[in-house]
GROMACS .gro file of C-alpha atoms in nm:
model
  367
    1UNK     CA    1   8.325   2.667  12.577
    2UNK     CA    2   8.594   2.694  12.312
    3UNK     CA    3   8.823   2.704  12.623
    4UNK     CA    4   8.695   2.358  12.790
    5UNK     CA    5   8.679   2.203  12.452
    6UNK     CA    6   9.023   2.073  12.429
    7UNK     CA    7   8.982   1.864  12.792
    8UNK     CA    8   8.632   1.759  12.671
    9UNK     CA    9   8.736   1.585  12.349
   10UNK     CA   10   9.052   1.408  12.570
   11UNK     CA   11   8.774   1.295  12.788
   12UNK     CA   12   8.574   1.203  12.507
   13UNK     CA   13   8.841   1.023  12.336
   14UNK     CA   14   8.935   0.788  12.621
   15UNK     CA   15   8.548   0.710  12.678
   16UNK     CA   16   8.475   0.877  12.990
   17UNK     CA   17   8.159   0.997  13.013
   18UNK     CA   18   8.097   1.358  13.143
   19UNK     CA   19   7.840   1.597  13.249
   20UNK     CA   20   7.825   1.908  13.025
   21UNK     CA   21   7.644   2.239  13.154
   22UNK     CA   22   7.573   2.494  12.923
   23UNK     CA   23   7.384   2.835  12.966
   24UNK     CA   24   7.123   2.854  12.671
   25UNK     CA   25   6.904   3.166  12.842
   26UNK     CA   26   6.970   3.438  13.036
   27UNK     CA   27   6.770   3.754  13.155
   28UNK     CA   28   6.888   4.085  13.310
   29UNK     CA   29   7.244   4.116  13.542
   30UNK     CA   30   7.327   3.722  13.436
   31UNK     CA   31   7.721   3.719  13.478
   32UNK     CA   32   7.770   3.474  13.159
   33UNK     CA   33   7.618   3.471  12.835
   34UNK     CA   34   7.474   3.187  12.628
   35UNK     CA   35   7.726   2.942  12.548
   36UNK     CA   36   7.942   2.963  12.868
   37UNK     CA   37   7.982   2.605  12.999
   38UNK     CA   38   8.132   2.387  13.295
   39UNK     CA   39   8.192   2.009  13.269
   40UNK     CA   40   8.239   1.752  13.522
   41UNK     CA   41   8.452   1.462  13.407
   42UNK     CA   42   8.653   1.181  13.527
   43UNK     CA   43   8.736   1.138  13.888
   44UNK     CA   44   8.526   1.475  13.935
   45UNK     CA   45   8.765   1.683  13.751
   46UNK     CA   46   8.591   2.019  13.670
   47UNK     CA   47   8.648   2.253  13.395
   48UNK     CA   48   8.458   2.595  13.296
   49UNK     CA   49   8.227   2.831  13.450
   50UNK     CA   50   7.859   2.920  13.439
   51UNK     CA   51   7.803   3.197  13.681
   52UNK     CA   52   8.126   3.280  13.796
   53UNK     CA   53   8.099   3.114  14.124
   54UNK     CA   54   7.720   3.190  14.205
   55UNK     CA   55   7.610   2.831  14.160
   56UNK     CA   56   7.875   2.600  14.043
   57UNK     CA   57   7.820   2.396  14.331
   58UNK     CA   58   7.450   2.319  14.221
   59UNK     CA   59   7.535   2.239  13.892
   60UNK     CA   60   7.834   2.015  14.013
   61UNK     CA   61   7.600   1.816  14.161
   62UNK     CA   62   7.327   1.845  13.849
   63UNK     CA   63   7.650   1.726  13.648
   64UNK     CA   64   7.732   1.403  13.822
   65UNK     CA   65   7.326   1.286  13.818
   66UNK     CA   66   7.267   1.346  13.487
   67UNK     CA   67   7.599   1.122  13.397
   68UNK     CA   68   7.454   0.881  13.628
   69UNK     CA   69   7.093   0.869  13.532
   70UNK     CA   70   7.187   0.949  13.161
   71UNK     CA   71   6.890   1.193  13.140
   72UNK     CA   72   6.942   1.543  13.056
   73UNK     CA   73   6.789   1.818  13.263
   74UNK     CA   74   6.675   2.153  13.213
   75UNK     CA   75   6.736   2.403  13.542
   76UNK     CA   76   6.703   2.799  13.595
   77UNK     CA   77   6.891   2.983  13.856
   78UNK     CA   78   6.761   3.308  13.961
   79UNK     CA   79   6.792   3.545  14.289
   80UNK     CA   80   6.622   3.494  14.609
   81UNK     CA   81   6.679   3.680  14.946
   82UNK     CA   82   6.462   3.402  15.140
   83UNK     CA   83   6.724   3.227  15.236
   84UNK     CA   84   7.070   3.363  15.248
   85UNK     CA   85   7.226   3.054  15.184
   86UNK     CA   86   7.010   2.968  14.873
   87UNK     CA   87   7.173   2.849  14.580
   88UNK     CA   88   7.125   3.123  14.328
   89UNK     CA   89   7.254   3.459  14.138
   90UNK     CA   90   7.307   3.729  14.397
   91UNK     CA   91   7.333   3.979  14.082
   92UNK     CA   92   6.957   3.932  14.060
   93UNK     CA   93   6.939   3.771  13.720
   94UNK     CA   94   6.850   3.473  13.595
   95UNK     CA   95   7.009   3.175  13.394
   96UNK     CA   96   6.863   2.873  13.227
   97UNK     CA   97   7.116   2.558  13.181
   98UNK     CA   98   7.096   2.262  12.982
   99UNK     CA   99   7.301   1.966  13.185
  100UNK     CA  100   7.350   1.670  13.006
  101UNK     CA  101   7.563   1.391  12.986
  102UNK     CA  102   7.784   1.310  12.677
  103UNK     CA  103   7.978   1.002  12.599
  104UNK     CA  104   8.103   0.820  12.306
  105UNK     CA  105   7.768   0.646  12.242
  106UNK     CA  106   7.550   0.912  12.303
  107UNK     CA  107   7.717   1.213  12.086
  108UNK     CA  108   7.935   1.050  11.871
  109UNK     CA  109   7.994   1.321  11.630
  110UNK     CA  110   8.147   1.565  11.975
  111UNK     CA  111   8.526   1.459  11.915
  112UNK     CA  112   8.487   1.592  11.515
  113UNK     CA  113   8.327   1.879  11.650
  114UNK     CA  114   8.606   1.996  11.900
  115UNK     CA  115   8.879   1.884  11.626
  116UNK     CA  116   8.677   2.132  11.378
  117UNK     CA  117   8.693   2.414  11.676
  118UNK     CA  118   9.044   2.351  11.746
  119UNK     CA  119   9.121   2.376  11.392
  120UNK     CA  120   8.970   2.691  11.314
  121UNK     CA  121   8.674   2.550  11.103
  122UNK     CA  122   8.359   2.700  11.146
  123UNK     CA  123   8.100   2.464  11.269
  124UNK     CA  124   7.721   2.529  11.491
  125UNK     CA  125   7.616   2.280  11.779
  126UNK     CA  126   7.256   2.239  11.755
  127UNK     CA  127   7.072   2.088  12.076
  128UNK     CA  128   6.735   1.982  12.182
  129UNK     CA  129   6.652   2.213  12.493
  130UNK     CA  130   6.303   2.136  12.548
  131UNK     CA  131   5.985   2.005  12.371
  132UNK     CA  132   5.901   1.686  12.230
  133UNK     CA  133   6.223   1.571  12.099
  134UNK     CA  134   6.507   1.387  12.288
  135UNK     CA  135   6.654   1.643  12.546
  136UNK     CA  136   7.016   1.688  12.461
  137UNK     CA  137   7.030   1.544  12.117
  138UNK     CA  138   7.283   1.720  11.919
  139UNK     CA  139   7.355   1.802  11.559
  140UNK     CA  140   7.684   1.945  11.462
  141UNK     CA  141   7.619   2.175  11.147
  142UNK     CA  142   7.911   2.277  10.880
  143UNK     CA  143   7.900   2.499  10.573
  144UNK     CA  144   7.866   2.175  10.382
  145UNK     CA  145   7.751   1.885  10.566
  146UNK     CA  146   7.597   1.817  10.903
  147UNK     CA  147   7.653   1.537  11.139
  148UNK     CA  148   7.371   1.377  11.412
  149UNK     CA  149   7.052   1.395  11.457
  150UNK     CA  150   6.782   1.571  11.663
  151UNK     CA  151   6.545   1.284  11.617
  152UNK     CA  152   6.295   1.381  11.316
  153UNK     CA  153   6.456   1.427  10.983
  154UNK     CA  154   6.225   1.741  10.918
  155UNK     CA  155   6.364   1.904  11.228
  156UNK     CA  156   6.724   1.834  11.116
  157UNK     CA  157   6.675   2.002  10.785
  158UNK     CA  158   6.526   2.313  10.966
  159UNK     CA  159   6.783   2.323  11.178
  160UNK     CA  160   7.069   2.297  10.965
  161UNK     CA  161   6.933   2.572  10.736
  162UNK     CA  162   6.923   2.808  11.068
  163UNK     CA  163   7.256   2.683  11.204
  164UNK     CA  164   7.441   2.790  10.909
  165UNK     CA  165   7.240   3.133  10.889
  166UNK     CA  166   7.362   3.202  11.244
  167UNK     CA  167   7.687   3.054  11.154
  168UNK     CA  168   7.784   3.333  10.908
  169UNK     CA  169   7.714   3.594  11.194
  170UNK     CA  170   7.898   3.373  11.456
  171UNK     CA  171   7.592   3.396  11.693
  172UNK     CA  172   7.445   3.137  11.956
  173UNK     CA  173   7.074   3.180  12.000
  174UNK     CA  174   6.771   2.958  12.064
  175UNK     CA  175   6.541   2.892  11.826
  176UNK     CA  176   6.201   2.725  11.833
  177UNK     CA  177   6.025   2.501  11.598
  178UNK     CA  178   5.702   2.244  11.558
  179UNK     CA  179   5.813   1.843  11.626
  180UNK     CA  180   5.901   1.786  11.254
  181UNK     CA  181   6.064   2.135  11.176
  182UNK     CA  182   5.742   2.350  11.111
  183UNK     CA  183   5.869   2.725  11.097
  184UNK     CA  184   5.577   2.873  11.254
  185UNK     CA  185   5.531   2.668  11.593
  186UNK     CA  186   5.733   2.647  11.908
  187UNK     CA  187   5.692   2.310  12.061
  188UNK     CA  188   6.072   2.226  12.037
  189UNK     CA  189   6.337   2.475  12.174
  190UNK     CA  190   6.702   2.418  12.036
  191UNK     CA  191   7.005   2.609  12.115
  192UNK     CA  192   7.233   2.711  11.875
  193UNK     CA  193   7.603   2.742  11.960
  194UNK     CA  194   7.840   2.879  11.662
  195UNK     CA  195   8.199   2.828  11.652
  196UNK     CA  196   8.329   3.107  11.392
  197UNK     CA  197   8.715   3.096  11.357
  198UNK     CA  198   8.874   3.326  11.604
  199UNK     CA  199   8.851   3.689  11.495
  200UNK     CA  200   9.164   3.862  11.387
  201UNK     CA  201   9.371   4.123  11.515
  202UNK     CA  202   9.631   4.300  11.320
  203UNK     CA  203   9.904   4.474  11.472
  204UNK     CA  204  10.155   4.700  11.244
  205UNK     CA  205  10.432   4.810  11.384
  206UNK     CA  206  10.686   4.548  11.555
  207UNK     CA  207  10.782   4.779  11.869
  208UNK     CA  208  10.743   4.696  12.230
  209UNK     CA  209  10.382   4.824  12.248
  210UNK     CA  210  10.298   4.588  11.973
  211UNK     CA  211  10.434   4.295  12.175
  212UNK     CA  212  10.197   4.392  12.457
  213UNK     CA  213   9.920   4.432  12.239
  214UNK     CA  214   9.973   4.086  12.100
  215UNK     CA  215   9.978   3.934  12.436
  216UNK     CA  216   9.675   4.093  12.551
  217UNK     CA  217   9.491   4.038  12.182
  218UNK     CA  218   9.604   3.661  12.246
  219UNK     CA  219   9.465   3.677  12.588
  220UNK     CA  220   9.140   3.841  12.429
  221UNK     CA  221   9.089   3.521  12.199
  222UNK     CA  222   9.209   3.673  11.880
  223UNK     CA  223   9.445   3.531  11.628
  224UNK     CA  224   9.714   3.803  11.613
  225UNK     CA  225   9.945   3.897  11.341
  226UNK     CA  226  10.212   4.116  11.379
  227UNK     CA  227  10.319   4.314  11.037
  228UNK     CA  228  10.668   4.538  10.998
  229UNK     CA  229  10.874   4.592  10.682
  230UNK     CA  230  11.164   4.590  10.916
  231UNK     CA  231  11.315   4.210  10.965
  232UNK     CA  232  11.527   4.323  11.241
  233UNK     CA  233  11.218   4.401  11.474
  234UNK     CA  234  10.979   4.164  11.303
  235UNK     CA  235  11.133   3.840  11.470
  236UNK     CA  236  10.921   3.603  11.608
  237UNK     CA  237  11.128   3.544  11.941
  238UNK     CA  238  11.032   3.898  12.049
  239UNK     CA  239  10.637   3.800  12.059
  240UNK     CA  240  10.426   3.521  12.217
  241UNK     CA  241  10.464   3.182  12.054
  242UNK     CA  242  10.080   3.189  11.919
  243UNK     CA  243  10.157   3.529  11.717
  244UNK     CA  244  10.229   3.535  11.353
  245UNK     CA  245  10.505   3.790  11.235
  246UNK     CA  246  10.495   3.869  10.908
  247UNK     CA  247  10.785   4.064  10.739
  248UNK     CA  248  10.625   4.272  10.472
  249UNK     CA  249  10.524   4.658  10.411
  250UNK     CA  250  10.207   4.682  10.578
  251UNK     CA  251   9.933   4.851  10.376
  252UNK     CA  252  10.048   4.566  10.098
  253UNK     CA  253  10.011   4.296  10.363
  254UNK     CA  254   9.664   4.434  10.441
  255UNK     CA  255   9.529   4.474  10.100
  256UNK     CA  256   9.625   4.090  10.045
  257UNK     CA  257   9.454   4.014  10.394
  258UNK     CA  258   9.070   3.955  10.419
  259UNK     CA  259   8.899   4.132  10.716
  260UNK     CA  260   8.547   4.127  10.851
  261UNK     CA  261   8.337   4.291  11.131
  262UNK     CA  262   8.510   4.104  11.392
  263UNK     CA  263   8.843   4.224  11.258
  264UNK     CA  264   9.066   4.474  11.492
  265UNK     CA  265   9.355   4.681  11.311
  266UNK     CA  266   9.601   4.852  11.549
  267UNK     CA  267   9.875   5.091  11.356
  268UNK     CA  268  10.136   5.161  11.574
  269UNK     CA  269  10.405   5.221  11.326
  270UNK     CA  270  10.472   5.610  11.412
  271UNK     CA  271  10.595   5.671  11.070
  272UNK     CA  272  10.385   5.823  10.850
  273UNK     CA  273  10.539   5.658  10.509
  274UNK     CA  274  10.381   5.316  10.669
  275UNK     CA  275  10.103   5.448  10.870
  276UNK     CA  276   9.915   5.693  10.613
  277UNK     CA  277   9.893   5.434  10.339
  278UNK     CA  278   9.797   5.183  10.548
  279UNK     CA  279   9.513   5.377  10.718
  280UNK     CA  280   9.412   5.471  10.374
  281UNK     CA  281   9.348   5.090  10.341
  282UNK     CA  282   9.253   5.000  10.687
  283UNK     CA  283   8.963   5.274  10.675
  284UNK     CA  284   8.804   5.154  10.342
  285UNK     CA  285   8.741   4.793  10.420
  286UNK     CA  286   8.563   4.579  10.710
  287UNK     CA  287   8.705   4.631  11.042
  288UNK     CA  288   8.495   4.656  11.407
  289UNK     CA  289   8.835   4.864  11.538
  290UNK     CA  290   9.071   5.070  11.334
  291UNK     CA  291   9.307   5.231  11.602
  292UNK     CA  292   9.667   5.458  11.556
  293UNK     CA  293   9.895   5.541  11.813
  294UNK     CA  294  10.037   5.913  11.806
  295UNK     CA  295  10.026   6.239  11.999
  296UNK     CA  296   9.774   6.484  11.898
  297UNK     CA  297   9.999   6.653  11.687
  298UNK     CA  298  10.025   6.325  11.498
  299UNK     CA  299   9.715   6.253  11.453
  300UNK     CA  300   9.594   6.638  11.312
  301UNK     CA  301   9.890   6.575  11.097
  302UNK     CA  302   9.810   6.216  10.975
  303UNK     CA  303   9.426   6.287  10.942
  304UNK     CA  304   9.473   6.581  10.694
  305UNK     CA  305   9.704   6.328  10.488
  306UNK     CA  306   9.448   6.057  10.475
  307UNK     CA  307   9.217   6.362  10.356
  308UNK     CA  308   9.443   6.462  10.093
  309UNK     CA  309   9.422   6.114   9.999
  310UNK     CA  310   9.102   6.123   9.935
  311UNK     CA  311   8.905   5.951  10.220
  312UNK     CA  312   8.588   6.132  10.326
  313UNK     CA  313   8.436   6.218  10.644
  314UNK     CA  314   8.232   5.896  10.692
  315UNK     CA  315   8.571   5.693  10.664
  316UNK     CA  316   8.826   5.914  10.884
  317UNK     CA  317   8.524   5.901  11.152
  318UNK     CA  318   8.598   5.550  11.199
  319UNK     CA  319   8.950   5.621  11.331
  320UNK     CA  320   9.032   5.574  11.690
  321UNK     CA  321   9.340   5.805  11.717
  322UNK     CA  322   9.475   5.843  11.964
  323UNK     CA  323   9.400   5.485  12.059
  324UNK     CA  324   9.294   5.344  12.381
  325UNK     CA  325   9.128   5.469  12.691
  326UNK     CA  326   9.227   5.749  12.924
  327UNK     CA  327   9.367   5.554  13.198
  328UNK     CA  328   9.700   5.747  13.225
  329UNK     CA  329   9.910   5.457  13.085
  330UNK     CA  330  10.296   5.501  13.071
  331UNK     CA  331  10.464   5.164  12.988
  332UNK     CA  332  10.392   4.932  12.660
  333UNK     CA  333  10.140   4.681  12.895
  334UNK     CA  334   9.955   4.965  13.054
  335UNK     CA  335   9.902   5.112  12.719
  336UNK     CA  336   9.782   4.790  12.588
  337UNK     CA  337   9.569   4.762  12.841
  338UNK     CA  338   9.422   5.062  12.759
  339UNK     CA  339   9.379   4.929  12.381
  340UNK     CA  340   9.205   4.631  12.497
  341UNK     CA  341   8.945   4.821  12.696
  342UNK     CA  342   8.882   5.048  12.451
  343UNK     CA  343   8.818   4.772  12.190
  344UNK     CA  344   8.599   4.569  12.447
  345UNK     CA  345   8.395   4.876  12.525
  346UNK     CA  346   8.313   4.897  12.133
  347UNK     CA  347   8.236   4.591  12.114
  348UNK     CA  348   7.988   4.533  12.407
  349UNK     CA  349   7.861   4.914  12.382
  350UNK     CA  350   8.021   5.040  12.730
  351UNK     CA  351   8.078   5.353  12.802
  352UNK     CA  352   8.433   5.310  12.980
  353UNK     CA  353   8.319   5.507  13.293
  354UNK     CA  354   8.396   5.374  13.664
  355UNK     CA  355   8.111   5.138  13.718
  356UNK     CA  356   8.069   5.368  14.074
  357UNK     CA  357   7.966   5.632  13.852
  358UNK     CA  358   7.726   5.463  13.633
  359UNK     CA  359   7.341   5.295  13.697
  360UNK     CA  360   7.133   5.034  13.568
  361UNK     CA  361   7.277   4.666  13.453
  362UNK     CA  362   7.582   4.580  13.449
  363UNK     CA  363   7.542   4.341  13.172
  364UNK     CA  364   7.298   4.479  12.982
  365UNK     CA  365   7.144   4.299  12.670
  366UNK     CA  366   7.370   4.315  12.373
  367UNK     CA  367   7.281   4.466  12.059
   0.00000   0.00000   0.00000
């Protein structure tokens, strides 16, 4: 959804109605997770994807139908081998989609929600999926206010409280309530889709490998910052336009930067006077990934210095060094792919093994 919002905001601002299909539930080996979206707008322009191609043709027609009727629909697609040409998921999974019309009249807060996401402001979109409430009704919930309504004041209050909780986690989930927000009832299904600010990727050491890692980080949706104490290397023209470049001592910059459990820290400095104090700081703060480049010998020496600096085994065990998966990478771009592969594997609990050597679901439920 985040990727297609700029186009949707443009349609909304122009007063053009569009059909928006959102994945609200999945089971088994579904190709896309909750929150994945596809929209059909003016002149049948299509943006986004809900299944990687399996059911997009049917969803295209559904989106056009809801725009024509003005009524939202809930549809489930699964696997069927009765007809080789049947619309369904060939992977054997199942997805449930909410397909709803969006117009300035039906969803006046949509433009403001899209603007908040574009500005990196946290917001959760709460949408009625099923039950005795207006299907497709939306409520945009921010830390300090809410816009829109789900049809009942009590329901708005209950959903607003839960939406702020999910927003703090950056989670998208289905919640169930009574018609007036009763907690122990499940008549009304509401999908809460959180748009937290993009996670940070902090790359230290403005070398060629850093430029490649910054590019792949930007591609994966991270807000990327490259930091180096040497101004001759830390120049914006060496990095993608979306990447922030900072000239500062790495450990000092990190000490003044907020990190959280989604932050990725890549240490490519290759110099003990930079990377030891930097890693000492990094391993003592929240982060999803702390990786450092270097040979086996460099890793052993660096680990010994960090132990001398007072880091315990629990802190040292968080260090991914040498960083990246064993892909046989040689070039900066290949190394960046191996680093990205390790980050993705850690994020979703992947083994890093070739799929031909594994069994079971390719997309297991996220922890």
